[in-house]
Short mmCIF file of C-alpha atoms in Angstrom, two decimals:
data_model
loop_
_atom_site.label_atom_id
_atom_site.label_comp_id
_atom_site.label_asym_id
_atom_site.label_seq_id
_atom_site.Cartn_x
_atom_site.Cartn_y
_atom_site.Cartn_z
CA MET A 1 11.17 -5.57 -15.88
CA LYS A 2 7.39 -5.48 -15.65
CA SER A 3 6.10 -2.20 -14.21
CA VAL A 4 3.55 -1.90 -11.43
CA SER A 5 -0.01 -1.86 -12.75
CA LYS A 6 -2.34 1.12 -12.60
CA ILE A 7 -4.48 -0.49 -9.89
CA ASP A 8 -1.40 -1.34 -7.80
CA ARG A 9 -0.18 2.27 -8.14
CA TYR A 10 -3.62 3.51 -7.00
CA VAL A 11 -3.62 1.27 -3.90
CA ILE A 12 -0.05 2.24 -3.03
CA LYS A 13 -0.99 5.93 -3.29
CA LYS A 14 -4.03 5.46 -1.03
CA VAL A 15 -1.99 3.54 1.56
CA ARG A 16 0.70 6.25 1.54
CA GLU A 17 -1.89 9.04 1.95
CA ARG A 18 -3.64 7.27 4.84
CA ARG A 19 -0.34 6.32 6.48
CA GLN A 20 0.87 9.93 6.35
CA VAL A 21 -2.41 11.33 7.73
CA LEU A 22 -2.07 8.98 10.71
CA GLY A 23 1.63 9.81 11.16
CA ILE A 24 2.73 6.20 10.66
CA SER A 25 6.22 5.76 9.24
CA GLN A 26 7.12 3.35 6.47
CA ALA A 27 9.27 1.41 8.94
CA SER A 28 6.45 1.15 11.47
CA LEU A 29 3.97 -0.10 8.87
CA SER A 30 6.51 -2.63 7.57
CA HIS A 31 7.10 -3.85 11.11
CA ASP A 32 3.37 -4.15 11.84
CA LEU A 33 2.96 -6.17 8.63
CA GLY A 34 5.84 -8.45 9.61
CA MET A 35 7.75 -7.40 6.49
CA SER A 36 11.32 -6.20 6.03
CA SER A 37 11.92 -2.58 7.00
CA GLY A 38 12.31 -1.53 3.37
CA PHE A 39 9.17 -3.17 1.97
CA ILE A 40 6.89 -0.13 2.21
CA GLY A 41 9.64 2.14 0.89
CA GLN A 42 10.08 -0.10 -2.12
CA ALA A 43 6.33 -0.27 -2.72
CA GLU A 44 6.05 3.52 -2.55
CA SER A 45 8.99 4.03 -4.90
CA ASP A 46 8.64 4.03 -8.67
CA LYS A 47 12.07 2.35 -8.90
CA TYR A 48 10.79 -1.06 -7.78
CA LYS A 49 8.01 -3.38 -8.89
CA THR A 50 7.07 -4.12 -5.28
CA HIS A 51 3.34 -3.95 -4.64
CA TYR A 52 0.72 -5.17 -2.17
CA ASN A 53 -1.26 -8.37 -2.56
CA LEU A 54 -4.80 -8.82 -1.20
CA ARG A 55 -3.57 -10.16 2.13
CA HIS A 56 -1.37 -7.08 2.50
CA VAL A 57 -4.29 -4.77 1.70
CA ASN A 58 -6.45 -6.54 4.28
CA ASP A 59 -3.73 -6.31 6.95
CA ILE A 60 -2.92 -2.69 6.05
CA ALA A 61 -6.59 -1.73 6.39
CA LYS A 62 -6.57 -3.19 9.91
CA ILE A 63 -3.39 -1.30 10.85
CA LEU A 64 -4.60 1.97 9.30
CA LYS A 65 -8.04 1.51 10.89
CA CYS A 66 -9.97 1.84 7.66
CA SER A 67 -12.04 -0.26 5.31
CA ILE A 68 -10.41 -2.19 2.49
CA SER A 69 -12.69 -0.22 0.16
CA ASP A 70 -10.97 2.99 1.32
CA LEU A 71 -7.81 1.70 -0.36
CA LEU A 72 -9.40 0.49 -3.61
CA PRO A 73 -10.90 2.46 -6.52
CA GLN A 74 -14.68 2.70 -6.81
CA GLN A 75 -14.56 1.74 -10.49
CA PRO A 76 -12.34 -0.84 -12.20
CA PHE A 77 -9.48 0.38 -14.35
#
């Protein structure tokens, strides 16, 4: 099974940090994204290869009231 890339891991970490600061649960974020209730949990777990695509990152930035750039690294990996 292909593992999640370094950039995907970085974005997932940033989303988790922002989500927790705002007090938004995994289930709530999944619901707001129109995804299954376990999607965010799978993305945040190292046991799955689930990750966000660009549409997800855009929608997550809206939900978390931040810029897309807040969720991406300043320099490429």
